[in-house]
Short mmCIF file of C-alpha atoms and ligand atoms in Angstrom, two decimals:
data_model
loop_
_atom_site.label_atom_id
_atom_site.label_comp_id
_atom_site.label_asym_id
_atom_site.label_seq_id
_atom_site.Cartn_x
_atom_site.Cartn_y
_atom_site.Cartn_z
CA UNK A 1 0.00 0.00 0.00
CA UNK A 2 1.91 3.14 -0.79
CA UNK A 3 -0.81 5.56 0.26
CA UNK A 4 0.25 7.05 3.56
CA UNK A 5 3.42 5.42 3.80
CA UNK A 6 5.73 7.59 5.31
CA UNK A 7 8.48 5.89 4.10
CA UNK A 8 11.44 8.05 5.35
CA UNK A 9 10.08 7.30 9.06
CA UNK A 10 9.51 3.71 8.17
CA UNK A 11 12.78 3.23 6.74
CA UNK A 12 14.66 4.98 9.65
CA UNK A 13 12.92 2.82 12.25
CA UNK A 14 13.49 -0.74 10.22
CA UNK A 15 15.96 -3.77 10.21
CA UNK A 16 18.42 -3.79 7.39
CA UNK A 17 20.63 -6.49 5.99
CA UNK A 18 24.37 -5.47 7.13
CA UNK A 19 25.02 -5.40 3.12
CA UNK A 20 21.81 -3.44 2.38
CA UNK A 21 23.63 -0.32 0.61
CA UNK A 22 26.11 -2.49 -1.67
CA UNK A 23 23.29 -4.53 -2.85
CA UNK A 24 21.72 -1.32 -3.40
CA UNK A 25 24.18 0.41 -5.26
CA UNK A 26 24.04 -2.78 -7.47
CA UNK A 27 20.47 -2.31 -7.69
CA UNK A 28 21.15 1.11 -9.22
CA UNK A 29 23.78 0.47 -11.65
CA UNK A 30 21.66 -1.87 -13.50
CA UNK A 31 18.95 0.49 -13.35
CA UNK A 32 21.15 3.18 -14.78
CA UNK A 33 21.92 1.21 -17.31
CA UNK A 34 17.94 0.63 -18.76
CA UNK A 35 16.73 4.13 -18.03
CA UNK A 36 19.22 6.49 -16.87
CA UNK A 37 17.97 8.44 -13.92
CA UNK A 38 21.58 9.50 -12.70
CA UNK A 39 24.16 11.48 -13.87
CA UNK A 40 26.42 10.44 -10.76
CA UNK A 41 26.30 7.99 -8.14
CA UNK A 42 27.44 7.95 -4.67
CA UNK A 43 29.95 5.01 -4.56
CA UNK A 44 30.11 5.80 -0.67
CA UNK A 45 26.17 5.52 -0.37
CA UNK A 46 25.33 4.65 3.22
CA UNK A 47 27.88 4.87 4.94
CA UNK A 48 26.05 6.59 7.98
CA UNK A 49 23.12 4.44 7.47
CA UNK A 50 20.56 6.62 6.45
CA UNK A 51 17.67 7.25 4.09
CA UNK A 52 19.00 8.30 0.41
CA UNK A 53 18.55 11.48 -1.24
CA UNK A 54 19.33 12.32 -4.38
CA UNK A 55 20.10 15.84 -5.79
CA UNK A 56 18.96 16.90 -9.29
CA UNK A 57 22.15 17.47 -11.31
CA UNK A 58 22.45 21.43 -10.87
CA UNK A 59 22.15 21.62 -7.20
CA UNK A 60 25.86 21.59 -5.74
CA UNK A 61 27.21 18.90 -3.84
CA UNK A 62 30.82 19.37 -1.76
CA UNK A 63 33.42 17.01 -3.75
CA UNK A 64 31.30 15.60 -6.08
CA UNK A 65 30.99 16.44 -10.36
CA UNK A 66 27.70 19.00 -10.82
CA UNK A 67 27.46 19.70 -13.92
CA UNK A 68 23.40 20.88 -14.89
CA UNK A 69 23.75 18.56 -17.31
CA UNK A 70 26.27 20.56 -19.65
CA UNK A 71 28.84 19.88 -21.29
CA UNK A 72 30.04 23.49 -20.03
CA UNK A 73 30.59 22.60 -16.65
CA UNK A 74 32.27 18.98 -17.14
CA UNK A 75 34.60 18.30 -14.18
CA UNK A 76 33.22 20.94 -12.33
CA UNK A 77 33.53 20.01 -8.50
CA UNK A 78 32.43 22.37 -6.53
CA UNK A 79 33.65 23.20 -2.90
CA UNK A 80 30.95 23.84 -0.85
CA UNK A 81 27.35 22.46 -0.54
CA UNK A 82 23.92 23.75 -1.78
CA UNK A 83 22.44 24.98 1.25
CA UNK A 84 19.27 22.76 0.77
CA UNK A 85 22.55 20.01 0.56
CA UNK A 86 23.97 21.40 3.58
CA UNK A 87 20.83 21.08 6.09
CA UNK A 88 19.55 17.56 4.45
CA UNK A 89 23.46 16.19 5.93
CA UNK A 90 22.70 18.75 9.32
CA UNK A 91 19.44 16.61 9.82
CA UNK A 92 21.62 13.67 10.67
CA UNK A 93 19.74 11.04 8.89
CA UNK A 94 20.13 11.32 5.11
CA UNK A 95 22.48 9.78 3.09
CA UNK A 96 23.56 11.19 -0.73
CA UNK A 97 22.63 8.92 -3.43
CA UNK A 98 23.48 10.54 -6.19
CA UNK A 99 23.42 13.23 -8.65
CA UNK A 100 19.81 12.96 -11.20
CA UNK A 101 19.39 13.69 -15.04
CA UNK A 102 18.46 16.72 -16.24
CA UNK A 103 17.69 18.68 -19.22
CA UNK A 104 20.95 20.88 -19.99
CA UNK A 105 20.65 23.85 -17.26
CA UNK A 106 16.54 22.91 -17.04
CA UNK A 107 15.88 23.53 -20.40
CA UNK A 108 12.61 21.44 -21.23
CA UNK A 109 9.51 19.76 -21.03
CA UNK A 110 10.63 15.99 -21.46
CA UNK A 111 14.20 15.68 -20.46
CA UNK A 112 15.17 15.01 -24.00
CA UNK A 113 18.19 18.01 -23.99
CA UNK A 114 20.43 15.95 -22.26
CA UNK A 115 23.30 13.62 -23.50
CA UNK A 116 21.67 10.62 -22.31
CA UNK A 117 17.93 11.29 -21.41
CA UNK A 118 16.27 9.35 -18.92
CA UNK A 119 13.47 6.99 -19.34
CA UNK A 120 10.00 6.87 -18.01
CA UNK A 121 9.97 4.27 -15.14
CA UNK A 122 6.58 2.92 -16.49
CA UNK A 123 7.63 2.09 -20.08
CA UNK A 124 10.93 3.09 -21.49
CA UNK A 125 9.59 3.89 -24.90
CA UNK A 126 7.88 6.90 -23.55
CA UNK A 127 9.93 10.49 -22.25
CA UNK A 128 10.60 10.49 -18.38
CA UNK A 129 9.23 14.46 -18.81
CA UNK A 130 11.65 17.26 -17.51
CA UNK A 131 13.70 18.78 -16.90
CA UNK A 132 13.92 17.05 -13.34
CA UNK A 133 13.55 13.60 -15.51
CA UNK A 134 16.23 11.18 -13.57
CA UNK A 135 15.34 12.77 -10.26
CA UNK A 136 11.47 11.57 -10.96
CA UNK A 137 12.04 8.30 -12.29
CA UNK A 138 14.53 7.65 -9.23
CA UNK A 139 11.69 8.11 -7.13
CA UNK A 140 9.24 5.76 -9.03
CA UNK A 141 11.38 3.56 -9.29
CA UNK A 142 12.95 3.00 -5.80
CA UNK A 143 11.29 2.31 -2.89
CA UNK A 144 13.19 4.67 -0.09
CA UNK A 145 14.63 7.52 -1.86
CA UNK A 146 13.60 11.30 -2.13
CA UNK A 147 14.65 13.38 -4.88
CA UNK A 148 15.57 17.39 -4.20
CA UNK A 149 14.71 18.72 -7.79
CA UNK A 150 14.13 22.08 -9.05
CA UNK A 151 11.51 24.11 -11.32
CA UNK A 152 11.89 26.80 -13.29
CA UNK A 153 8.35 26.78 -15.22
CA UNK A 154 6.94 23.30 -14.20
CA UNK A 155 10.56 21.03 -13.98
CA UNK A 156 9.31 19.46 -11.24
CA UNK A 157 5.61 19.17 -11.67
CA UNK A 158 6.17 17.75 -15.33
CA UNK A 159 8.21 14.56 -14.49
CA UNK A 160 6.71 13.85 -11.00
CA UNK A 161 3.35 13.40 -12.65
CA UNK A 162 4.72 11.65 -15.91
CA UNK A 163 6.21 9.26 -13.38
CA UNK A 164 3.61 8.54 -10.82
CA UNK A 165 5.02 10.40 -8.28
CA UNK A 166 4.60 13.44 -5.89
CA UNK A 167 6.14 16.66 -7.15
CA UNK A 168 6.08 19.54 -5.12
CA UNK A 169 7.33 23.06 -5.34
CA UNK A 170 7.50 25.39 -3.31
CA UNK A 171 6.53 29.16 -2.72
CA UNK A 172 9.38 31.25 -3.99
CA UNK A 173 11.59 32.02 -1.78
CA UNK A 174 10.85 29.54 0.73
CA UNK A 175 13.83 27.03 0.17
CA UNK A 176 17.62 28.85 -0.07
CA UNK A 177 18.52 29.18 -3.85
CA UNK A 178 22.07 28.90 -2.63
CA UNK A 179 24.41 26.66 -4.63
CA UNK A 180 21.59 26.20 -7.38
CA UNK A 181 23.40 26.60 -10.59
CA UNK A 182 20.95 29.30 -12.11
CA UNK A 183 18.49 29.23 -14.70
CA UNK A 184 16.41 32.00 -14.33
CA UNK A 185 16.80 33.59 -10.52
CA UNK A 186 13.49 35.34 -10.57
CA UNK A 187 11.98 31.99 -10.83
CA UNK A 188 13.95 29.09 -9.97
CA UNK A 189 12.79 26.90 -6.72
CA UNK A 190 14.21 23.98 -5.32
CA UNK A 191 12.06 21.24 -4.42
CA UNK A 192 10.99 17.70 -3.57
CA UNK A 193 9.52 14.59 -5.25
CA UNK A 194 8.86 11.57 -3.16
CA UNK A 195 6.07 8.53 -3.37
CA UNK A 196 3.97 9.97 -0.31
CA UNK A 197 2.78 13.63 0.55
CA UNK A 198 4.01 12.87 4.01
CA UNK A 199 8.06 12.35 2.88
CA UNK A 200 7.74 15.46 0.39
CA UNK A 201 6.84 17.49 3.63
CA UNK A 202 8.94 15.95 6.07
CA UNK A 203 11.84 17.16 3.68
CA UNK A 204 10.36 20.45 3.01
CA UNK A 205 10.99 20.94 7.00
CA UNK A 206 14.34 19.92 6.66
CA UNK A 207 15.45 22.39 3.77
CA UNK A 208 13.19 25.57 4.06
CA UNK A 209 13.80 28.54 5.85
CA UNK A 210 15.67 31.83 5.82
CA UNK A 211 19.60 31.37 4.62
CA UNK A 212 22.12 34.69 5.08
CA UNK A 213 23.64 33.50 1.42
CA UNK A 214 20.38 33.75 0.25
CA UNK A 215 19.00 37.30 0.62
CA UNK A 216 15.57 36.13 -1.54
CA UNK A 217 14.77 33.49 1.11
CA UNK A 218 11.98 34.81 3.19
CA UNK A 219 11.12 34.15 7.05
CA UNK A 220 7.62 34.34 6.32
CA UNK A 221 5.25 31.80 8.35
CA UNK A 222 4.06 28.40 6.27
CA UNK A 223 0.62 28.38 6.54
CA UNK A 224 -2.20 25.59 6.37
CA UNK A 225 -5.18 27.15 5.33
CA UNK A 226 -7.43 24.73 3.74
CA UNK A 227 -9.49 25.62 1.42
CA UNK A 228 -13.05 24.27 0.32
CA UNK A 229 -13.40 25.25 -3.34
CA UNK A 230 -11.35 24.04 -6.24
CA UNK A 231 -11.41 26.14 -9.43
CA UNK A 232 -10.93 24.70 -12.90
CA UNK A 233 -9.43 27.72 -15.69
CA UNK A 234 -11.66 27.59 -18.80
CA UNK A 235 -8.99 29.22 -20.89
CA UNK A 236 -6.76 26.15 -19.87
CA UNK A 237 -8.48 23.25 -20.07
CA UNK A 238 -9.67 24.59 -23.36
CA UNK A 239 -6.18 23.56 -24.79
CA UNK A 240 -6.13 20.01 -23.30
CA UNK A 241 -6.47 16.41 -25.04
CA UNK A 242 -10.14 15.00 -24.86
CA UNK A 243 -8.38 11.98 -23.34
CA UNK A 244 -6.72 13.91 -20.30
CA UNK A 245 -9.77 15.68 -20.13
CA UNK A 246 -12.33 12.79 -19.37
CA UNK A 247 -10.13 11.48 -17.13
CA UNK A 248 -9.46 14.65 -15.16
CA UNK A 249 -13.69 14.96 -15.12
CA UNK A 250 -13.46 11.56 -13.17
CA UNK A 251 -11.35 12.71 -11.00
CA UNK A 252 -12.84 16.28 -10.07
CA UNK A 253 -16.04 13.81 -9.97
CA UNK A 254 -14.46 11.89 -6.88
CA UNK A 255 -13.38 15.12 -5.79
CA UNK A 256 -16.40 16.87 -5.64
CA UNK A 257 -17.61 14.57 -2.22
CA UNK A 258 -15.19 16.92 -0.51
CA UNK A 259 -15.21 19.98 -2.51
CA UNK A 260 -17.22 22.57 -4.37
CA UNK A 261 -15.75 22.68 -7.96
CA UNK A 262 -16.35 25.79 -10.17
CA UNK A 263 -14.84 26.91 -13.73
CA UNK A 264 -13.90 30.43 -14.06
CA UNK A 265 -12.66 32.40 -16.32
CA UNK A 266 -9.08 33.80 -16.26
CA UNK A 267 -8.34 35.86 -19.35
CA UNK A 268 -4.78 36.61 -18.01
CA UNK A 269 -3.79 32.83 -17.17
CA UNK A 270 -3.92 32.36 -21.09
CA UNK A 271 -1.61 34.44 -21.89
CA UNK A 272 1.55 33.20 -19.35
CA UNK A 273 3.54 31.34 -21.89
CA UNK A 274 5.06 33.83 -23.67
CA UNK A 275 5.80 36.29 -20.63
CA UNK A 276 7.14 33.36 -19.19
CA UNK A 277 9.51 32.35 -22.03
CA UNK A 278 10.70 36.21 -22.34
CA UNK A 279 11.92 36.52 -18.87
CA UNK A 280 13.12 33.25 -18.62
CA UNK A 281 15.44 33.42 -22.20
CA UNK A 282 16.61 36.99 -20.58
CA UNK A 283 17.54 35.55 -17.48
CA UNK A 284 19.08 32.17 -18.85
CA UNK A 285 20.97 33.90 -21.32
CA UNK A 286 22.56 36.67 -18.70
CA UNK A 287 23.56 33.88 -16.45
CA UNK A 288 24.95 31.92 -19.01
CA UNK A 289 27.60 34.70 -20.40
CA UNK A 290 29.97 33.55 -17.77
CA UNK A 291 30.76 30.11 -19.22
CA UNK A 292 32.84 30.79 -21.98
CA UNK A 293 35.66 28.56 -21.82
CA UNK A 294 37.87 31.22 -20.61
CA UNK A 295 37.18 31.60 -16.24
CA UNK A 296 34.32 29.71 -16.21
CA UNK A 297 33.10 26.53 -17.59
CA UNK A 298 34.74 24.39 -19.13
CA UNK A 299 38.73 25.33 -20.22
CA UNK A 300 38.82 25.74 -24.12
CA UNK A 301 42.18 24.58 -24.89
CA UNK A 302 43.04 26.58 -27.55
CA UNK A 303 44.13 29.83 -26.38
CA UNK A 304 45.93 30.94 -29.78
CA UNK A 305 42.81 32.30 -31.26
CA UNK A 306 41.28 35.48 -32.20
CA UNK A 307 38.82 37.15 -29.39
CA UNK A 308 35.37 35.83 -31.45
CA UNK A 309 37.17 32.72 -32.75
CA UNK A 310 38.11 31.34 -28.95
CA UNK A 311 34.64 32.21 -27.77
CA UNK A 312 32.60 30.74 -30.54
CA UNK A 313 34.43 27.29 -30.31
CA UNK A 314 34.37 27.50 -26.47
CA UNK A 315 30.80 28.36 -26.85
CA UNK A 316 30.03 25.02 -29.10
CA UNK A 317 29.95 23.11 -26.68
CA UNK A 318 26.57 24.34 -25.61
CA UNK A 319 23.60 21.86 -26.83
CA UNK A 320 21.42 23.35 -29.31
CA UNK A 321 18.45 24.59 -26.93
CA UNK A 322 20.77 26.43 -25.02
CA UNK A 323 22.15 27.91 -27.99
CA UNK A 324 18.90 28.66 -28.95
CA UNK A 325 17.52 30.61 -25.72
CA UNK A 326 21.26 32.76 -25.21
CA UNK A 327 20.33 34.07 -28.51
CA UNK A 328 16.57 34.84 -28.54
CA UNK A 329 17.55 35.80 -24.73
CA UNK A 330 20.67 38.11 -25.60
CA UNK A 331 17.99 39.54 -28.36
CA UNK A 332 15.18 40.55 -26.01
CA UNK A 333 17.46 42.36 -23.43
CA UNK A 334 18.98 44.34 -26.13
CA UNK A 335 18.20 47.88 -26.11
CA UNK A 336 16.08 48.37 -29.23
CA UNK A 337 13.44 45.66 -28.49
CA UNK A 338 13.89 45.79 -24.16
CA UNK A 339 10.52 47.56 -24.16
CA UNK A 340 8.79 45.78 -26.82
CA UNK A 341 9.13 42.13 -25.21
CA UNK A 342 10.99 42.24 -22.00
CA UNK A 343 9.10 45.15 -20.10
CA UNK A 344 6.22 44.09 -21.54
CA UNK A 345 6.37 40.17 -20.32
CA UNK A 346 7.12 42.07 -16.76
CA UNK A 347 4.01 43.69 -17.02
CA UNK A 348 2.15 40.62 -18.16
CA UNK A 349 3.40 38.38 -15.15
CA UNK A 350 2.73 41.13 -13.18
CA UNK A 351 -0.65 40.89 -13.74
CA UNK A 352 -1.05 36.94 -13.98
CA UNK A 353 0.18 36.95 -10.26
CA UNK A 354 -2.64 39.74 -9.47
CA UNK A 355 -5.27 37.73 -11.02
CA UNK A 356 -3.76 34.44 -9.56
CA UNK A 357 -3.94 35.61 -5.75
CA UNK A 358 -7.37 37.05 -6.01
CA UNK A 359 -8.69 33.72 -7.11
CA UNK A 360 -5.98 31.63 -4.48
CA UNK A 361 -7.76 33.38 -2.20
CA UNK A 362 -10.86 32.19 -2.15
CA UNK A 363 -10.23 28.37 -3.66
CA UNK A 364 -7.71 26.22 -5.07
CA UNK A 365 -6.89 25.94 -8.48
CA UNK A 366 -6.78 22.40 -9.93
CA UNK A 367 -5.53 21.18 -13.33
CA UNK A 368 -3.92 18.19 -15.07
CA UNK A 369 -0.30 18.78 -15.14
CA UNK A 370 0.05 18.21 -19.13
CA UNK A 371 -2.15 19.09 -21.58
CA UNK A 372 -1.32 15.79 -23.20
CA UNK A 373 -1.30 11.77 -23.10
CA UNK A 374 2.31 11.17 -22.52
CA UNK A 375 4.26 10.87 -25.13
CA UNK A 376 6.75 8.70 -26.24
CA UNK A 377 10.53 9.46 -26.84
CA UNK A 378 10.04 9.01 -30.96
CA UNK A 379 6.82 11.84 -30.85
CA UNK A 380 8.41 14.59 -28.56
CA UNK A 381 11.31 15.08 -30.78
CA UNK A 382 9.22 16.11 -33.19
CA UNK A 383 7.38 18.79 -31.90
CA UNK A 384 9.14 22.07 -32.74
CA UNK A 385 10.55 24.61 -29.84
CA UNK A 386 7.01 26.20 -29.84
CA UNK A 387 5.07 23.10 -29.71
CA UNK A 388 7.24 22.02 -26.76
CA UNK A 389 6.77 25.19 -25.33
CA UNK A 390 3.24 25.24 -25.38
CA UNK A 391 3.17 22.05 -22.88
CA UNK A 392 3.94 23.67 -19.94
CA UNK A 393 0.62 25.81 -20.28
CA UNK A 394 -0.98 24.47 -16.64
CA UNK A 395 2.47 24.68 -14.93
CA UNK A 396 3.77 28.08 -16.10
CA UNK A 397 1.16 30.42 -14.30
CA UNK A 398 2.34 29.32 -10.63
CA UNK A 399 6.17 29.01 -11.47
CA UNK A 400 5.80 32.84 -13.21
CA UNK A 401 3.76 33.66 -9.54
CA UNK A 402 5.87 31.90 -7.15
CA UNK A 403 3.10 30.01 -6.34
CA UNK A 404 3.87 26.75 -4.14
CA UNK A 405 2.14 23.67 -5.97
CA UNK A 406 2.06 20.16 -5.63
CA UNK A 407 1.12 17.49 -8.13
CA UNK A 408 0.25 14.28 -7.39
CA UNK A 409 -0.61 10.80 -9.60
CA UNK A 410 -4.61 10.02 -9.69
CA UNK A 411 -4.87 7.20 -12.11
CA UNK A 412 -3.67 6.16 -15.79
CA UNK A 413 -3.53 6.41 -19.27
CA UNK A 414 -2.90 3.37 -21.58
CA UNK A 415 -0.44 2.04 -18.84
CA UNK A 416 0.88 5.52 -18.08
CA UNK A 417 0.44 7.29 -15.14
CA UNK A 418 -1.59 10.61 -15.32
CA UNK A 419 -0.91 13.64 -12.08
CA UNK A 420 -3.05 16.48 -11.25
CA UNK A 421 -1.80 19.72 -10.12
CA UNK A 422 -2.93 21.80 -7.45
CA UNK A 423 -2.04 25.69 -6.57
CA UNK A 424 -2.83 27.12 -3.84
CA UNK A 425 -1.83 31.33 -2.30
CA UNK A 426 2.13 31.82 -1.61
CA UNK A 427 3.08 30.54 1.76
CA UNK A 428 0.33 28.46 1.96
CA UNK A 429 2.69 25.28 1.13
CA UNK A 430 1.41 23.15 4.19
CA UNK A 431 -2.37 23.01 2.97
CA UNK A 432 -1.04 21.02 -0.24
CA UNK A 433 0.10 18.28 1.78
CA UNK A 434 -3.08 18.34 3.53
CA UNK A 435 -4.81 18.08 0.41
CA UNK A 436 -2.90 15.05 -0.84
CA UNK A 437 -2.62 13.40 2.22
CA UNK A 438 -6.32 13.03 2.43
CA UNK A 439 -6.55 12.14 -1.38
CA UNK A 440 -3.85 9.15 -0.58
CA UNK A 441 -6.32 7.70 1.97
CA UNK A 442 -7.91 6.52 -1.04
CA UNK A 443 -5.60 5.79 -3.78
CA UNK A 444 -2.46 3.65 -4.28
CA UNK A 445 -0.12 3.40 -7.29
CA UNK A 446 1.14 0.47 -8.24
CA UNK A 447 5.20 0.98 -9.87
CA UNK A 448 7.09 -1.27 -12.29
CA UNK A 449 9.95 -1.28 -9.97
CA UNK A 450 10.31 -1.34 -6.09
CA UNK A 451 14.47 -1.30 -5.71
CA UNK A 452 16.24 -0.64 -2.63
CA UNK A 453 13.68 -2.09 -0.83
CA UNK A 454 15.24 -5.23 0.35
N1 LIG B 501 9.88 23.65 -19.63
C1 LIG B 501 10.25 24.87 -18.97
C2 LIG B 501 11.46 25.47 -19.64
O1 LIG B 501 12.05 24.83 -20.47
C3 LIG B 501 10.47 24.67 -17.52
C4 LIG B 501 11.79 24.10 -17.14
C5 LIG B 501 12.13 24.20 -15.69
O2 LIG B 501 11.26 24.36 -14.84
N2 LIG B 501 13.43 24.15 -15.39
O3 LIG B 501 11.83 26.56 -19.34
#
């Protein structure tokens, strides 16, 4: 039964064979193998005898290779932890698993931008989702792990429901951004996945709270304010496949015992993709200027150049999305278009997060996390940048708000597990896991794979 299993707690408290963590590490080269879901792995997994975590690739770990999945930052070590990193150690009983796949830097929908993308734990034919991909199929696919990922516009929402699993993500600003290799500051959170509401929030404890290298972290109170209405956005499920959409019905059916459902209409919440997409480009590509082979990144060896020369071949090693958004990026900061698209996107999100807290206020708001059936591997690569773009249309409004949401599996799809999403007002975080725990009570996924759970 994996509904209201707190596994960290039952883990901590069990029996274990004296070789647990070398059959484990075993365990997790052969799944590596199959579908990928780390970048790194923790030879020295265990070694205090506690409950693995793993850390999605850009989140930095003392001593060991983070590289956001880039070929930039190969044999990058860096020297001091994340502080999420740092307090998960300071708790005492978590041990470091490893280092999860990742779209380069947390560009994408489906963890395709990546050397070696990861797999979907349910059926390898079909795309794990991203960019947190290896940190979500980790956690479907082993039975005591947690996974501290990170979203952008929906990187952890994305893969946790593609996967079967709990995704959450937190208010801005509640979790230290410290040691996060940047995507876009304004909007990058570090979060959790984990089978069970109850081990997402456990961890939550564990990392939040105000950091002095972190002058964006905020002391404010977490809240549990439960709410008794869930709203469905006409404009949004407008966009979504008839198949997603029958089965979401069933499930605001069930729903509706506990809670009074209402569509509304938000104009604004329509219109969040492209905002999004400007600021994020203008932020990606600012932070990216300092990996150019020279300082930072990694060392172009040919020094005997010319000035453009050395940083276009240093540069090359970028993977074409990357390329892609440092261009369009460098182009909408530039001074002759600033107004036209970047100011403009400001004002937009400004006004998404207006209309977004009136509604929070009174109500949830529920979606499915994709508009779409998942797809497989073969029929993501070939939707064009747009296309792929246009998938994150339920998860960009409360990543461009800073809104803490939490999705969480409710069924499936052909075999494939579909999530839900819920959103609730910023700070509120603790009335998600409320919501979920009581939805658990109910439900229980069955996964492919249950390693690490000898
Ligand atoms: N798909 C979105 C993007 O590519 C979100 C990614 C993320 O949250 N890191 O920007």
């Amino acid at each position: 039964m994996w509904c209201n299993v707190e596994s960290i707690k039952e883990f901590i408290n069990a029996e274990k064979p004296s070789d647990y963590y070398e059959r484990l590490l075993a365990e997790l080269s052969a799944l590596n193998r199959e579908y990928h879901p780390f970048n790194l792995i923790n030879e020295g997994l265990g070694k205090h005898g506690a409950f693995p975590f793993s850390t999605k690739a850009n989140i930095c770990v003392k001593g060991f290779e983070t590289t956001a999945g880039s070929k930039m930052l190969k044999d990058y070590i860096p020297p001091f932890n994340a502080t999420a990193v740092e307090r998960m150690f300071g708790a005492g009983h978590f041990t470091f698993m490893g280092e999860t796949n990742m779209d380069e830097f947390g560009f994408g929908t489906f963890g395709l931008n990546t050397e070696t993308p990861a797999r979907n734990a349910f059926d390898s034919d079909f795309v794990a989702g991203g960019s947190s991909s290896g940190a979500a199929v980790a956690t479907a696919t082993l039975k005591y792990h947690v996974a501290i990922a990170e979203s952008t516009g929906g990187s952890i929402a994305t893969p946790a429901a593609l996967n079967g699993v709990v995704g959450f993500t937190p208010t801005y600003g509640a979790v230290s951004r410290y040691g996060l290799i940047d995507y876009a500051n304004s909007l990058d959170k570090i979060g959790v996945m984990s089978r069970s509401s109850a081990d997402s929030r456990l961890v939550f404890d564990v990392i939040r709270g105000i950091d002095k290298y972190d002058t964006t972290c905020s002391a404010a109170e977490i809240t549990c304010s439960g709410r008794s209405t869930l709203f469905t956005v006409k404009e949004l499920m407008e966009h979504t496949d008839p198949a997603i959409k029958s089965e979401f019905g069933r499930l605001l059916d069930k729903l509706g015992r506990d809670y009074e459902i209402r569509e509304i209409s938000v104009e604004a919440l329509s219109k969040a993709i492209e905002p999004y997409y400007i600021i994020a480009m203008a932020e990606a590509s600012t932070n990216l200027a300092k990996y150019n082979g020279y300082k930072y990144g990694f060392q172009y060896p040919e020094t005997n150049l010319k000035y453009n020369d050395f940083f276009t071949e240093a540069r090359s090693e970028f993977g074409m999305e990357a390329k892609r958004r440092i261009i369009l990026g460098t182009f909408i900061r530039s001074e002759s278009v600033k107004e036209k698209y970047y100011t403009k996107a400001l004002s937009v999100r400004g006004m998404i997060i207006r209309e977004m807290s009136k509604v929070l206020r009174d109500g949830y708001i529920i979606s499915p996390a994709l508009p779409i059936p998942t797809p497989k591997v073969s029929e993501a690569e070939r939707l064009s940048p747009t296309q792929n773009y246009a998938m994150d249309i339920f998860t960009i409004p409360p990543n461009l708000g800073g809104f803490p949401h939490i999705t969480f599996p409710y069924g499936k799809k052909s075999g494939m597990p579909i999530g839900a999403q819920l959103i609730t007002s910023q700070f509120n975080d603790y009335s998600l896991f409320e919501f979920v725990e009581k939805w658990e009570e109910g439900f229980s996924m069955q996964y492919r794979h249950n390693l690490g759970s000898i």
